[in-house]
CSV table of C-alpha atoms in Angstrom, one decimal:
chain,number,residue,atom,x,y,z
T,103,UNK,CA,-18.7,-5.1,-32.3
T,104,UNK,CA,-17.6,-8.7,-32.7
T,105,UNK,CA,-18.7,-11.2,-30.0
T,106,UNK,CA,-16.6,-14.4,-30.0
T,107,UNK,CA,-17.3,-17.7,-28.3
T,108,UNK,CA,-20.3,-19.9,-27.7
T,109,UNK,CA,-23.3,-19.6,-25.5
T,110,UNK,CA,-24.7,-23.0,-24.4
T,111,UNK,CA,-23.8,-24.5,-27.8
T,112,UNK,CA,-25.1,-21.5,-29.8
T,113,UNK,CA,-22.7,-19.4,-31.8
T,114,UNK,CA,-22.9,-15.8,-30.8
T,115,UNK,CA,-20.7,-14.2,-33.5
T,116,UNK,CA,-22.3,-11.0,-34.5
T,117,UNK,CA,-21.1,-9.2,-37.6
T,118,UNK,CA,-21.6,-5.5,-37.4
T,119,UNK,CA,-25.4,-5.3,-38.1
T,120,UNK,CA,-27.4,-2.2,-37.1
T,121,UNK,CA,-28.5,-2.3,-33.5
T,122,UNK,CA,-32.1,-1.7,-32.6
T,123,UNK,CA,-34.3,-1.8,-29.5
T,124,UNK,CA,-35.4,-5.3,-30.4
T,125,UNK,CA,-32.9,-7.4,-32.2
T,126,UNK,CA,-35.3,-10.2,-32.8
T,127,UNK,CA,-34.3,-13.8,-33.6
T,128,UNK,CA,-30.5,-14.5,-33.2
T,129,UNK,CA,-29.1,-18.0,-33.4
T,130,UNK,CA,-32.6,-19.3,-32.8
T,131,UNK,CA,-33.1,-17.4,-29.6
T,132,UNK,CA,-35.3,-14.4,-29.1
T,133,UNK,CA,-33.1,-11.7,-27.7
T,134,UNK,CA,-34.8,-8.6,-26.2
T,135,UNK,CA,-32.8,-5.6,-25.4
T,136,UNK,CA,-32.8,-4.5,-21.7
T,137,UNK,CA,-31.4,-1.7,-19.8
T,138,UNK,CA,-29.4,-3.3,-17.0
T,139,UNK,CA,-27.6,-1.4,-14.3
T,140,UNK,CA,-25.6,-2.8,-11.4
T,141,UNK,CA,-25.5,-0.7,-8.2
T,142,UNK,CA,-23.1,-0.9,-5.4
T,143,UNK,CA,-19.9,-0.7,-7.5
T,144,UNK,CA,-17.8,2.3,-6.7
T,145,UNK,CA,-16.6,3.5,-10.1
T,146,UNK,CA,-15.0,6.8,-9.1
T,147,UNK,CA,-11.7,7.7,-10.6
T,148,UNK,CA,-8.6,6.9,-8.6
T,149,UNK,CA,-7.3,9.8,-6.5
T,150,UNK,CA,-4.1,8.3,-5.1
T,151,UNK,CA,-0.9,9.8,-6.3
T,152,UNK,CA,2.4,8.3,-5.1
T,153,UNK,CA,5.8,9.9,-5.8
T,154,UNK,CA,4.1,12.3,-8.2
T,155,UNK,CA,2.7,9.6,-10.5
T,156,UNK,CA,-1.0,9.2,-11.2
T,157,UNK,CA,-3.3,6.2,-11.9
T,158,UNK,CA,-1.7,5.0,-15.2
T,159,UNK,CA,1.9,6.1,-14.5
T,160,UNK,CA,2.2,7.2,-18.2
T,161,UNK,CA,3.8,10.6,-18.5
T,162,UNK,CA,2.7,11.3,-22.1
T,163,UNK,CA,0.6,10.0,-24.9
T,164,UNK,CA,3.6,8.6,-26.7
T,165,UNK,CA,2.3,5.2,-27.6
T,166,UNK,CA,5.8,3.8,-28.0
T,167,UNK,CA,6.7,4.1,-24.3
T,168,UNK,CA,5.0,2.5,-21.3
T,169,UNK,CA,5.8,2.5,-17.7
T,170,UNK,CA,5.9,-1.2,-16.9
T,171,UNK,CA,6.7,-1.1,-13.2
T,172,UNK,CA,7.1,1.1,-10.1
T,173,UNK,CA,10.2,0.1,-8.2
T,174,UNK,CA,12.3,1.2,-5.3
T,175,UNK,CA,15.7,2.7,-6.4
T,176,UNK,CA,17.5,0.8,-3.7
T,177,UNK,CA,17.2,-1.4,-0.6
T,178,UNK,CA,15.4,0.3,2.3
T,179,UNK,CA,13.7,2.9,0.2
T,180,UNK,CA,9.9,3.3,0.7
T,181,UNK,CA,9.3,5.4,-2.4
T,182,UNK,CA,8.8,4.2,-6.0
T,183,UNK,CA,10.3,5.3,-9.2
T,184,UNK,CA,9.0,4.5,-12.7
T,185,UNK,CA,10.5,1.8,-15.0
T,186,UNK,CA,9.9,2.3,-18.7
T,187,UNK,CA,10.3,0.4,-21.9
T,188,UNK,CA,9.5,0.6,-25.6
T,189,UNK,CA,6.5,-1.4,-27.1
T,190,UNK,CA,5.0,-1.6,-30.5
T,191,UNK,CA,2.6,1.2,-31.3
T,192,UNK,CA,-0.1,-1.1,-32.7
T,193,UNK,CA,-0.1,-3.2,-29.6
T,194,UNK,CA,-0.3,-0.2,-27.3
T,195,UNK,CA,-3.1,1.3,-29.3
T,196,UNK,CA,-5.1,-1.9,-29.2
T,197,UNK,CA,-4.6,-2.1,-25.4
T,198,UNK,CA,-5.7,1.5,-25.0
T,199,UNK,CA,-8.9,0.9,-26.9
T,200,UNK,CA,-9.7,-2.2,-24.8
T,201,UNK,CA,-9.1,-0.3,-21.5
T,202,UNK,CA,-11.5,2.4,-22.7
T,203,UNK,CA,-14.1,-0.2,-23.6
T,204,UNK,CA,-13.7,-1.9,-20.3
T,205,UNK,CA,-14.2,1.5,-18.5
T,206,UNK,CA,-17.5,2.0,-20.4
T,207,UNK,CA,-18.6,-1.5,-19.3
T,208,UNK,CA,-17.8,-0.7,-15.7
T,209,UNK,CA,-19.5,2.7,-15.8
T,210,UNK,CA,-22.7,1.2,-17.2
T,211,UNK,CA,-22.7,-2.2,-15.6
T,212,UNK,CA,-25.0,-5.1,-16.3
T,213,UNK,CA,-26.9,-7.2,-13.7
T,214,UNK,CA,-26.1,-10.4,-15.5
T,215,UNK,CA,-22.4,-9.5,-16.0
T,216,UNK,CA,-20.3,-11.3,-13.4
T,217,UNK,CA,-16.8,-10.8,-14.8
T,218,UNK,CA,-15.0,-8.8,-17.4
T,219,UNK,CA,-11.2,-8.7,-18.2
T,220,UNK,CA,-9.0,-7.1,-20.7
T,221,UNK,CA,-7.0,-9.7,-22.6
T,222,UNK,CA,-3.9,-8.1,-24.2
T,223,UNK,CA,-2.7,-9.3,-27.6
T,224,UNK,CA,0.8,-10.5,-28.4
T,225,UNK,CA,3.3,-8.4,-30.1
T,226,UNK,CA,2.8,-10.4,-33.3
T,227,UNK,CA,-1.0,-10.2,-33.0
T,228,UNK,CA,-1.5,-6.9,-31.3
T,229,UNK,CA,-5.3,-6.6,-31.0
T,230,UNK,CA,-6.6,-6.8,-27.4
T,231,UNK,CA,-10.0,-8.3,-26.6
T,232,UNK,CA,-12.4,-8.4,-23.7
T,233,UNK,CA,-13.3,-11.7,-21.9
T,234,UNK,CA,-16.8,-11.5,-20.3
T,235,UNK,CA,-18.6,-13.9,-18.1
T,236,UNK,CA,-22.4,-13.4,-17.9
T,237,UNK,CA,-25.5,-15.3,-16.7
T,238,UNK,CA,-27.8,-13.9,-19.5
T,239,UNK,CA,-27.0,-13.7,-23.2
T,240,UNK,CA,-29.0,-10.4,-23.4
T,241,UNK,CA,-25.9,-8.6,-21.9
T,242,UNK,CA,-24.5,-8.8,-25.5
T,243,UNK,CA,-26.9,-6.1,-26.5
T,244,UNK,CA,-25.7,-3.8,-23.7
T,245,UNK,CA,-22.0,-4.5,-24.7
T,246,UNK,CA,-22.7,-3.7,-28.3
T,247,UNK,CA,-23.2,-0.1,-27.5
T,248,UNK,CA,-20.1,0.1,-25.3
T,249,UNK,CA,-17.2,-1.6,-26.9
T,250,UNK,CA,-17.1,-0.4,-30.5
T,251,UNK,CA,-14.8,-2.6,-32.5
T,252,UNK,CA,-13.0,-4.2,-29.6
T,253,UNK,CA,-13.7,-8.0,-29.9
T,254,UNK,CA,-15.6,-9.7,-27.1
T,255,UNK,CA,-15.2,-13.3,-26.0
T,256,UNK,CA,-18.3,-14.0,-24.0
T,257,UNK,CA,-18.9,-17.1,-21.9
T,258,UNK,CA,-22.5,-17.7,-20.8
T,259,UNK,CA,-22.7,-19.4,-17.5
T,260,UNK,CA,-25.7,-20.5,-15.4
T,261,UNK,CA,-26.2,-18.9,-12.0
T,262,UNK,CA,-23.0,-19.4,-10.1
T,263,UNK,CA,-23.2,-22.3,-7.7
T,264,UNK,CA,-22.3,-21.8,-4.1
T,265,UNK,CA,-18.6,-21.9,-3.4
T,266,UNK,CA,-17.5,-25.3,-2.0
T,267,UNK,CA,-16.2,-25.3,1.5
T,268,UNK,CA,-12.5,-26.1,1.4
T,269,UNK,CA,-10.6,-28.0,4.0
T,270,UNK,CA,-6.9,-28.7,4.5
T,271,UNK,CA,-4.6,-30.5,6.9
T,272,UNK,CA,-2.9,-27.9,9.1
T,273,UNK,CA,0.1,-30.1,9.3
T,274,UNK,CA,0.7,-29.2,5.6
T,275,UNK,CA,0.9,-25.5,6.4
T,276,UNK,CA,4.3,-23.9,6.2
T,277,UNK,CA,5.4,-22.6,9.5
T,278,UNK,CA,8.3,-20.1,9.6
T,279,UNK,CA,11.2,-21.7,11.5
T,280,UNK,CA,12.5,-18.4,13.0
T,281,UNK,CA,11.8,-14.7,13.1
T,282,UNK,CA,15.2,-13.0,13.4
T,283,UNK,CA,14.9,-9.6,15.1
T,284,UNK,CA,11.1,-9.8,14.7
T,285,UNK,CA,11.4,-9.5,10.9
T,286,UNK,CA,8.5,-11.3,9.2
T,287,UNK,CA,8.5,-12.1,5.5
T,288,UNK,CA,5.5,-12.7,3.2
T,289,UNK,CA,4.6,-16.2,2.0
T,290,UNK,CA,4.2,-17.7,5.5
T,291,UNK,CA,1.1,-18.9,7.2
T,292,UNK,CA,-1.0,-16.5,9.2
T,293,UNK,CA,-3.9,-17.4,11.5
T,294,UNK,CA,-7.0,-15.7,12.8
T,295,UNK,CA,-10.0,-16.9,14.8
T,296,UNK,CA,-11.8,-17.6,11.5
T,297,UNK,CA,-9.1,-19.4,9.5
T,298,UNK,CA,-5.6,-19.6,8.0
T,299,UNK,CA,-4.2,-17.5,5.2
T,300,UNK,CA,-0.9,-16.4,3.8
T,301,UNK,CA,0.9,-13.2,4.7
T,302,UNK,CA,1.7,-10.7,2.0
T,303,UNK,CA,5.2,-9.2,1.9
T,304,UNK,CA,5.4,-5.7,3.5
T,305,UNK,CA,2.9,-3.2,2.3
T,306,UNK,CA,3.6,0.6,2.4
T,307,UNK,CA,1.1,3.4,2.7
T,308,UNK,CA,1.5,6.8,1.1
T,309,UNK,CA,3.6,8.0,4.0
T,310,UNK,CA,6.0,5.1,3.7
T,311,UNK,CA,4.7,3.3,6.9
T,312,UNK,CA,4.9,-0.5,6.7
T,313,UNK,CA,2.1,-2.8,7.6
T,314,UNK,CA,1.2,-6.5,7.4
T,315,UNK,CA,-1.5,-7.7,5.0
T,316,UNK,CA,-3.5,-10.7,3.9
T,317,UNK,CA,-6.9,-11.4,2.4
T,318,UNK,CA,-9.7,-9.7,4.3
T,319,UNK,CA,-11.8,-12.9,4.1
T,320,UNK,CA,-9.3,-14.7,6.2
T,321,UNK,CA,-11.0,-12.9,9.1
T,322,UNK,CA,-14.4,-14.3,8.1
T,323,UNK,CA,-17.5,-12.8,6.7
T,324,UNK,CA,-16.6,-13.3,3.1
T,325,UNK,CA,-14.3,-10.3,3.0
T,326,UNK,CA,-17.2,-8.0,3.7
T,327,UNK,CA,-16.0,-6.2,6.8
T,328,UNK,CA,-14.4,-2.8,7.1
T,329,UNK,CA,-14.1,-2.0,10.8
T,330,UNK,CA,-16.1,-4.8,12.5
T,331,UNK,CA,-12.9,-6.8,13.0
T,332,UNK,CA,-10.7,-3.8,14.1
T,333,UNK,CA,-8.3,-4.8,16.8
T,334,UNK,CA,-8.5,-8.5,16.2
T,335,UNK,CA,-5.0,-10.2,16.3
T,336,UNK,CA,-3.2,-11.7,13.4
T,337,UNK,CA,-0.7,-14.5,14.3
T,338,UNK,CA,2.1,-16.1,12.3
T,339,UNK,CA,2.4,-19.9,12.6
T,340,UNK,CA,5.8,-20.6,14.1
T,341,UNK,CA,7.5,-23.8,15.1
T,342,UNK,CA,6.9,-22.8,18.8
T,343,UNK,CA,3.3,-22.0,18.2
T,344,UNK,CA,1.3,-19.0,16.9
T,345,UNK,CA,2.9,-15.6,17.3
T,346,UNK,CA,0.7,-12.6,17.3
T,347,UNK,CA,2.5,-10.1,15.1
T,348,UNK,CA,-0.2,-7.4,14.8
T,349,UNK,CA,-3.8,-6.3,15.0
T,350,UNK,CA,-6.4,-5.3,12.4
T,351,UNK,CA,-6.5,-1.6,11.6
T,352,UNK,CA,-9.0,-1.8,8.8
T,353,UNK,CA,-10.4,-4.1,6.1
T,354,UNK,CA,-10.9,-3.2,2.4
T,355,UNK,CA,-13.7,-5.4,1.2
T,356,UNK,CA,-13.7,-4.4,-2.5
T,357,UNK,CA,-10.0,-5.2,-2.6
T,358,UNK,CA,-10.2,-8.2,-0.3
T,359,UNK,CA,-7.3,-6.8,1.7
T,360,UNK,CA,-6.9,-6.2,5.4
T,361,UNK,CA,-4.4,-3.8,6.9
T,362,UNK,CA,-2.7,-5.1,10.1
T,363,UNK,CA,-0.7,-2.8,12.3
T,364,UNK,CA,2.5,-4.4,13.5
T,365,UNK,CA,2.8,-5.0,17.2
T,366,UNK,CA,5.9,-3.9,19.0
T,367,UNK,CA,9.0,-5.9,18.1
T,368,UNK,CA,7.7,-7.2,14.7
T,369,UNK,CA,8.4,-5.7,11.3
T,370,UNK,CA,7.0,-6.7,7.9
T,371,UNK,CA,9.8,-7.6,5.4
T,372,UNK,CA,9.8,-6.8,1.7
T,373,UNK,CA,10.5,-10.4,1.0
T,374,UNK,CA,8.7,-13.6,0.0
T,375,UNK,CA,9.8,-16.7,2.0
T,376,UNK,CA,11.0,-19.6,-0.2
T,377,UNK,CA,11.0,-17.4,-3.4
T,378,UNK,CA,14.2,-17.0,-5.3
T,379,UNK,CA,15.2,-14.2,-5.2
T,380,UNK,CA,13.3,-13.3,-2.0
T,381,UNK,CA,13.5,-9.5,-2.0
T,382,UNK,CA,10.5,-7.5,-3.3
T,383,UNK,CA,11.6,-4.4,-5.1
T,384,UNK,CA,8.3,-3.0,-6.4
T,385,UNK,CA,5.3,-3.9,-8.5
T,386,UNK,CA,4.0,-4.1,-12.1
T,387,UNK,CA,1.7,-1.6,-13.6
T,388,UNK,CA,-1.3,-2.7,-15.6
T,389,UNK,CA,0.8,-2.0,-18.7
T,390,UNK,CA,3.6,-4.1,-17.3
T,391,UNK,CA,1.2,-7.0,-16.7
T,392,UNK,CA,0.0,-6.7,-20.3
T,393,UNK,CA,3.6,-6.8,-21.4
T,394,UNK,CA,4.2,-10.0,-19.5
T,395,UNK,CA,1.2,-11.5,-21.2
T,396,UNK,CA,2.2,-10.3,-24.6
T,397,UNK,CA,5.6,-12.0,-24.2
T,398,UNK,CA,4.2,-15.2,-22.6
T,399,UNK,CA,6.1,-14.5,-19.3
T,400,UNK,CA,4.6,-16.3,-16.3
T,401,UNK,CA,3.7,-15.2,-12.8
T,402,UNK,CA,4.7,-17.3,-9.7
T,403,UNK,CA,3.2,-17.5,-6.2
T,404,UNK,CA,4.4,-19.0,-2.9
T,405,UNK,CA,1.4,-19.9,-0.7
T,406,UNK,CA,1.5,-21.3,2.8
T,407,UNK,CA,-0.3,-24.5,1.8
T,408,UNK,CA,0.5,-25.2,-1.9
T,409,UNK,CA,3.9,-23.7,-1.9
T,410,UNK,CA,5.2,-22.6,-5.3
T,411,UNK,CA,3.1,-22.6,-8.5
T,412,UNK,CA,3.5,-20.8,-11.8
T,413,UNK,CA,1.1,-19.8,-14.5
T,414,UNK,CA,0.6,-17.2,-17.3
T,415,UNK,CA,-1.3,-14.0,-17.1
T,416,UNK,CA,-4.9,-14.6,-18.4
T,417,UNK,CA,-6.5,-11.1,-18.0
T,418,UNK,CA,-6.0,-7.7,-16.5
T,419,UNK,CA,-7.9,-4.6,-15.4
T,420,UNK,CA,-10.8,-6.8,-14.5
T,421,UNK,CA,-14.1,-6.4,-12.6
T,422,UNK,CA,-15.4,-9.5,-10.8
T,423,UNK,CA,-18.7,-10.1,-9.1
T,424,UNK,CA,-18.1,-13.8,-8.5
T,425,UNK,CA,-17.7,-13.7,-4.7
T,426,UNK,CA,-18.8,-11.6,-1.7
T,427,UNK,CA,-21.5,-9.0,-1.6
T,428,UNK,CA,-19.8,-6.3,-3.7
T,429,UNK,CA,-18.1,-6.3,-7.1
T,430,UNK,CA,-14.3,-5.8,-7.2
T,431,UNK,CA,-12.3,-3.7,-9.5
T,432,UNK,CA,-8.7,-3.8,-10.7
T,433,UNK,CA,-8.6,-7.6,-10.8
T,434,UNK,CA,-5.9,-9.8,-12.2
T,435,UNK,CA,-6.4,-13.4,-13.4
T,436,UNK,CA,-3.7,-15.8,-14.0
T,437,UNK,CA,-2.8,-19.5,-14.1
T,438,UNK,CA,-5.4,-22.1,-13.2
T,439,UNK,CA,-7.8,-22.9,-10.4
T,440,UNK,CA,-5.2,-25.3,-8.9
T,441,UNK,CA,-2.6,-22.6,-8.6
T,442,UNK,CA,-4.0,-21.5,-5.2
T,443,UNK,CA,-5.8,-23.6,-2.6
T,444,UNK,CA,-7.4,-22.9,0.7
T,445,UNK,CA,-4.9,-21.3,3.0
T,446,UNK,CA,-3.0,-19.5,0.1
T,447,UNK,CA,-5.3,-16.5,0.3
T,448,UNK,CA,-3.3,-13.3,0.8
T,449,UNK,CA,-0.2,-14.6,-1.0
T,450,UNK,CA,1.1,-12.5,-3.9
T,451,UNK,CA,2.0,-13.4,-7.5
T,452,UNK,CA,5.3,-12.0,-8.8
T,453,UNK,CA,7.9,-12.1,-11.6
T,454,UNK,CA,11.6,-11.5,-11.4
T,455,UNK,CA,12.8,-8.0,-11.9
T,456,UNK,CA,13.8,-7.9,-15.6
T,457,UNK,CA,16.5,-5.4,-14.9
T,458,UNK,CA,18.0,-7.2,-12.0
T,459,UNK,CA,16.8,-10.8,-12.2
T,460,UNK,CA,19.1,-12.1,-9.6
T,461,UNK,CA,18.3,-9.5,-7.0
T,462,UNK,CA,14.6,-9.2,-6.6
T,463,UNK,CA,11.0,-9.7,-7.8
T,464,UNK,CA,8.1,-7.4,-8.8
T,465,UNK,CA,4.6,-8.1,-7.5
T,466,UNK,CA,1.7,-8.6,-9.8
T,467,UNK,CA,-1.1,-8.7,-7.2
T,468,UNK,CA,-2.9,-10.5,-4.4
T,469,UNK,CA,-4.2,-14.1,-4.7
T,470,UNK,CA,-7.7,-14.0,-3.3
T,471,UNK,CA,-9.8,-16.7,-5.0
T,472,UNK,CA,-10.0,-19.4,-7.7
T,473,UNK,CA,-12.8,-20.6,-10.0
T,474,UNK,CA,-15.1,-23.4,-9.0
T,475,UNK,CA,-17.8,-23.3,-11.7
T,476,UNK,CA,-17.8,-25.2,-15.1
T,477,UNK,CA,-15.9,-23.9,-18.1
T,478,UNK,CA,-13.6,-21.7,-16.0
T,479,UNK,CA,-10.1,-22.4,-14.9
T,480,UNK,CA,-8.1,-19.5,-13.3
T,481,UNK,CA,-7.1,-17.8,-10.1
T,482,UNK,CA,-7.6,-14.1,-9.4
T,483,UNK,CA,-7.2,-11.3,-7.0
T,484,UNK,CA,-6.6,-7.6,-6.7
T,485,UNK,CA,-3.7,-6.3,-8.8
T,486,UNK,CA,-1.0,-4.3,-7.0
T,487,UNK,CA,-1.5,-1.3,-9.3
T,488,UNK,CA,-5.1,-1.0,-8.1
T,489,UNK,CA,-4.0,-0.9,-4.5
T,490,UNK,CA,-1.8,2.0,-5.4
T,491,UNK,CA,-4.3,3.7,-7.5
T,492,UNK,CA,-7.2,3.4,-5.1
T,493,UNK,CA,-5.6,3.5,-1.6
T,494,UNK,CA,-2.0,4.7,-2.1
T,495,UNK,CA,-0.7,1.3,-0.9
T,496,UNK,CA,2.3,-0.4,-2.6
T,497,UNK,CA,4.7,-3.3,-2.2
């Protein structure tokens, strides 16, 4: 294993020396191997299957072909069909090895590990790496047995400080000017008794039923509630005042998503207000997100407070333990910490449909949080592919 980066000023590059129970002195620091397990993370395999496609949406082991997106074949369709493309074999193989190493990290866990992401290579430099945040350098010993020859970029951080309490002027929040025929797009401000967030575009369950969504933590409790807030109203901020458009059916804490059943007369739209184009036609797979990163293609978001921002993909297929009481899987990080602000939670990031760039966009994932600690600068949230894999939900 090769560990890249620095730990509090000490180089942690480790050429492939034999591992032992006690590694002794390393970079002037005594490192003692420990067996560290994190409990409370549900690591079961995904069971959701939509339109006949399983978790990775790859029909064969042909490393030249990936399914980069799941998209609707036409307006009004609630089902998804695969979009495929050809990629370099070496790049795909490097990505596969990194995904496997990441799965081993997640299966074992480490108490001091607070974040881990797969970082795809470019097509010119195809090796993928793993970016790891940890509060104790001894996690490197655990990783050494798990990742093989996949390079690790490890950032040692102190105990994460408390999240700062954010405030914003509600006069800056985007209020939808009208709701024709009760149709409500994503990207507009939504309000609960606990705070303000941003509405997602329409989400669909495995039966094709539409529902409203936003970040679970917009209802308070740090996104930890499943049924405690069932029945609470969700309102859209409108020029004439808040309009209740639905009520909570259930929260999903480990995805930081809440499902809101539409009230009579209101209908979620597969559209993002103020995006161009507005229409949402589907979503990227984790291979599609990797392809965007390999080609340097950015993601864009439209939030109800900070409006439109754009940034590049920074890591995929992540596990984060930065916030809340439980770790979160299937995470996507992108851009910088200023690409979302308080009130943008629940917005989605997206990229134009490469096959029909003037007609629609494909969603990358939710925007749930941003960094606030030193030596970290990104935004993150649950990827759309994980919502499909784990719950059968899609955009």
